[in-house]
CSV table of N, CA and C in Angstrom, one decimal:
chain,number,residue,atom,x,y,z
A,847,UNK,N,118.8,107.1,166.5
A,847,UNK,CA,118.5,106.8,167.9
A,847,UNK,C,117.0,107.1,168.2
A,848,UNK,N,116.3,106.8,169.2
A,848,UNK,CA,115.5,106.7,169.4
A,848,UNK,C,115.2,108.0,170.2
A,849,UNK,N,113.7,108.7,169.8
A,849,UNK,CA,113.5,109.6,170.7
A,849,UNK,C,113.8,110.2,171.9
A,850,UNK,N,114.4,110.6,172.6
A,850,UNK,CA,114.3,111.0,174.0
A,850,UNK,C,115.4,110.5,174.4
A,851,UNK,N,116.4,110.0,173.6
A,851,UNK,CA,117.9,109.5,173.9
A,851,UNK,C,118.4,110.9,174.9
A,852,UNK,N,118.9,110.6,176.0
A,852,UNK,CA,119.7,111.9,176.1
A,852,UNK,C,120.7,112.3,175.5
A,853,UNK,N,120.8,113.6,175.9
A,853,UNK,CA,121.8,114.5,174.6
A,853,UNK,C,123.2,114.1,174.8
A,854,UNK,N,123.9,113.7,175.9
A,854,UNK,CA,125.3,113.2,176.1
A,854,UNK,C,125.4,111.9,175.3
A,855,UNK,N,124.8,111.3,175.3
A,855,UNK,CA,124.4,110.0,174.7
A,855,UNK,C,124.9,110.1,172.8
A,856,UNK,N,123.5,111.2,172.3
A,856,UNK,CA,123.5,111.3,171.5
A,856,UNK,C,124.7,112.2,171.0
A,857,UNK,N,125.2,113.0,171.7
A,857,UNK,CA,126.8,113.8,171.3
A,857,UNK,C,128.1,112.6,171.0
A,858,UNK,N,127.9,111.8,172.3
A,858,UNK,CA,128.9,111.1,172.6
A,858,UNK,C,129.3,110.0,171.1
A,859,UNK,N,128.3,109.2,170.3
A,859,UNK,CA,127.6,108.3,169.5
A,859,UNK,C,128.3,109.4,168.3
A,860,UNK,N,127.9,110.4,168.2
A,860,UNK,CA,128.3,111.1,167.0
A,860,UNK,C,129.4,111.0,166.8
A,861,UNK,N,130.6,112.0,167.8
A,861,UNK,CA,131.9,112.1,168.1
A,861,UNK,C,132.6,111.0,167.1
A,862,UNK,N,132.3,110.0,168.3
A,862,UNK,CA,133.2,108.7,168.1
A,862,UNK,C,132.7,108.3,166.6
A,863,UNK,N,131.6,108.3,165.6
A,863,UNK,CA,131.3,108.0,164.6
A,863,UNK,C,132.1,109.0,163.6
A,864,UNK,N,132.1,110.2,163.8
A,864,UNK,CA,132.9,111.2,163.2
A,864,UNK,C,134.3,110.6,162.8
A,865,UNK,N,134.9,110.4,164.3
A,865,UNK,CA,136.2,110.4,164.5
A,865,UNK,C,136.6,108.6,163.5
A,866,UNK,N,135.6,107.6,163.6
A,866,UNK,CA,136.0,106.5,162.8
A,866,UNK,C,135.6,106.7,161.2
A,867,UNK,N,135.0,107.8,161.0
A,867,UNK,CA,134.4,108.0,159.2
A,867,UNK,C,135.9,108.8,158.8
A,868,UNK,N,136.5,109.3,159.5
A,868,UNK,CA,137.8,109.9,159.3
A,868,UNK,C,138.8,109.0,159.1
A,869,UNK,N,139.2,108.1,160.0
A,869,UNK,CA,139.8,107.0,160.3
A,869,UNK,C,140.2,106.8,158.7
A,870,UNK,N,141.9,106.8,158.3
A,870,UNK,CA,142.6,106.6,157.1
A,870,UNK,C,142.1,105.2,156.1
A,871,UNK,N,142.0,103.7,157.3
A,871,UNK,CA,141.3,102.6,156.8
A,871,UNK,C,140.0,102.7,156.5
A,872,UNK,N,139.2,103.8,157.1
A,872,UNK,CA,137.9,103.5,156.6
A,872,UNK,C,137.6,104.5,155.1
A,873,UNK,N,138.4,105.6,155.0
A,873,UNK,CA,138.6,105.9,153.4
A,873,UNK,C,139.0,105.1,152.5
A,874,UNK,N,140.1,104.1,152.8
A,874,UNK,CA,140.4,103.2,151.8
A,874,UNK,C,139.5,102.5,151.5
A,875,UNK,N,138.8,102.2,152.8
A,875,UNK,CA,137.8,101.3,152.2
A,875,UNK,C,136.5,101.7,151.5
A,876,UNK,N,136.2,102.8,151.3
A,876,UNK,CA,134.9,103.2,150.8
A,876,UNK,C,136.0,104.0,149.6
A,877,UNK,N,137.0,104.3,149.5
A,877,UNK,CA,137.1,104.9,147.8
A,877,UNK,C,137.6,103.1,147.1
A,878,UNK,N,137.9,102.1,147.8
A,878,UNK,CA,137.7,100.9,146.7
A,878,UNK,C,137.0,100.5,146.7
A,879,UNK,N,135.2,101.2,147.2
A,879,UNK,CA,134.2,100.1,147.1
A,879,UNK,C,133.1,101.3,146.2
A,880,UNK,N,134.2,102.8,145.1
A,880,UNK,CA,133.4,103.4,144.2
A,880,UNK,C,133.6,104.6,144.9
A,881,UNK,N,134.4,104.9,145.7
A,881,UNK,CA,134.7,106.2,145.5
A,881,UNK,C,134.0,107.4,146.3
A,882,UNK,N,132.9,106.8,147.2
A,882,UNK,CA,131.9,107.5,147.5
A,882,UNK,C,132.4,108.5,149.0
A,883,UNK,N,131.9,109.7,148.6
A,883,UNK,CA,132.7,111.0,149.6
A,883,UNK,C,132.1,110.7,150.6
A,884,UNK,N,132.4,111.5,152.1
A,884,UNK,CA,132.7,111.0,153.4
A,884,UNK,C,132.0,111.9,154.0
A,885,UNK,N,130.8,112.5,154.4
A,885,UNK,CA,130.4,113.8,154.8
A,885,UNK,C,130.2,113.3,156.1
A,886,UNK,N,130.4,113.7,157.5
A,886,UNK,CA,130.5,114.1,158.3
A,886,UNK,C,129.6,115.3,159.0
A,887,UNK,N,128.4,115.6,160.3
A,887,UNK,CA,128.4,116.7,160.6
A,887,UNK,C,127.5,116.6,162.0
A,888,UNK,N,127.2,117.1,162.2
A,888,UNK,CA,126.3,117.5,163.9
A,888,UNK,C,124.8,116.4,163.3
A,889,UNK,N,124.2,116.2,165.2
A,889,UNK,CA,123.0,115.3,164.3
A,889,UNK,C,122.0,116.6,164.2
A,890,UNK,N,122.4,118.0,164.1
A,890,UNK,CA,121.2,118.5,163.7
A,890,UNK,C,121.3,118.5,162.4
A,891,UNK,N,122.6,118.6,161.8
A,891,UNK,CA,122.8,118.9,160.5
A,891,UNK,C,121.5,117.6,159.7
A,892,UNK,N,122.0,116.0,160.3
A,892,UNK,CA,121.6,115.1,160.1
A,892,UNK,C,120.2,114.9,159.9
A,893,UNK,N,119.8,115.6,161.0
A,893,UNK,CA,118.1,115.4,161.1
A,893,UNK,C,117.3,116.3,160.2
A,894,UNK,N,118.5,117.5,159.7
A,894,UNK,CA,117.8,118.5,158.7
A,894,UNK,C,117.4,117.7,157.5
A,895,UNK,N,119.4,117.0,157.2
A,895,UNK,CA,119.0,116.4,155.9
A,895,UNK,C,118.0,115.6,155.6
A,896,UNK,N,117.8,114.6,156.4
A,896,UNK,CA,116.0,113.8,156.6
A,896,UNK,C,115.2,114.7,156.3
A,897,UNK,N,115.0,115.7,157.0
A,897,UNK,CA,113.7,116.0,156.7
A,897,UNK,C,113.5,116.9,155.3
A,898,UNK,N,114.8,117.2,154.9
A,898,UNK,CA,114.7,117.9,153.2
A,898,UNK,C,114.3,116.4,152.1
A,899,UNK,N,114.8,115.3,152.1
A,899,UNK,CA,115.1,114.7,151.9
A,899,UNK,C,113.8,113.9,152.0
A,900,UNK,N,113.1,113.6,153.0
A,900,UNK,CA,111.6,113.3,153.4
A,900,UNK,C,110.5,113.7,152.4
A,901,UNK,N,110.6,115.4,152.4
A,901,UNK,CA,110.5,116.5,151.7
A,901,UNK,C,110.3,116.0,150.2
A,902,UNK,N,111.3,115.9,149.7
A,902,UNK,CA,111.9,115.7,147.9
A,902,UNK,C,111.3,114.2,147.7
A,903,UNK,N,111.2,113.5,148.3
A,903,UNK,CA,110.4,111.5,148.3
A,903,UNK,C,109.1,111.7,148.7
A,904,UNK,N,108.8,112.7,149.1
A,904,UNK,CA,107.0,112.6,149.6
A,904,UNK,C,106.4,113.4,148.3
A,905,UNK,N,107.2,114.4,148.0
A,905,UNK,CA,106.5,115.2,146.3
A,905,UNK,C,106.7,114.5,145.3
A,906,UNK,N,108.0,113.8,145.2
A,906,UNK,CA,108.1,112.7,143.9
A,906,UNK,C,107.0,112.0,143.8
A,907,UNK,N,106.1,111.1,145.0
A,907,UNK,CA,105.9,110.0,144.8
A,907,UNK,C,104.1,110.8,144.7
A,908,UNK,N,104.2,112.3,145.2
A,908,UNK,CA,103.3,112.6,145.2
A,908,UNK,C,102.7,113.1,143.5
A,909,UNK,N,104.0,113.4,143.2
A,909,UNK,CA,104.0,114.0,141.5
A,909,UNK,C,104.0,112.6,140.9
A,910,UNK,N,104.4,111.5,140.3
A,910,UNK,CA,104.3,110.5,140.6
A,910,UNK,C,102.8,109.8,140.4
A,911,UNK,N,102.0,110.3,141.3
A,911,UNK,CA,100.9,109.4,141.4
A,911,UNK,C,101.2,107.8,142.3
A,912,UNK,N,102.0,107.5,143.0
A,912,UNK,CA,102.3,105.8,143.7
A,912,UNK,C,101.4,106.1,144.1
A,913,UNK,N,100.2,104.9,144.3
A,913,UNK,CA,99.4,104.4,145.1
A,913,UNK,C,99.9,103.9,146.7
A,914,UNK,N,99.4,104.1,147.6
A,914,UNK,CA,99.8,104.0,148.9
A,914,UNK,C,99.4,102.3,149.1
A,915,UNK,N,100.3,101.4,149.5
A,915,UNK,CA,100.2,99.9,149.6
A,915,UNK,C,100.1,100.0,151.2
């Protein structure tokens, strides 16, 4: 979402995404398309993982050597 979203907004958006990543059809459908696990959590949790994750792809590419295009 976009910066400055208000927080009901951005609670609200979560919830309901939670509540359909749970949803019995949408397991079926992601363990026949390989099985892949279902994680679920708050958007701080979310916004952490980005930025670890940010983190781990900015030193790769820094260890690495990519040239910036």
């Amino acid at each position: 979402m976009p910066t400055g979203t208000p927080r009901s907004i951005v609670e609200r958006l979560n919830a309901e995404i939670v509540k359909a990543m749970h949803a019995p059809d949408v397991h079926e459908r992601i363990a026949v398309q390989g099985g892949n696990e279902i994680v679920t959590g708050t958007p701080e949790e979310f916004g952490a993982l980005i930025r670890k994750e940010l983190q781990q792809y900015a030193r790769l590419v820094k260890d690495a050597k990519v040239p910036a295009q």
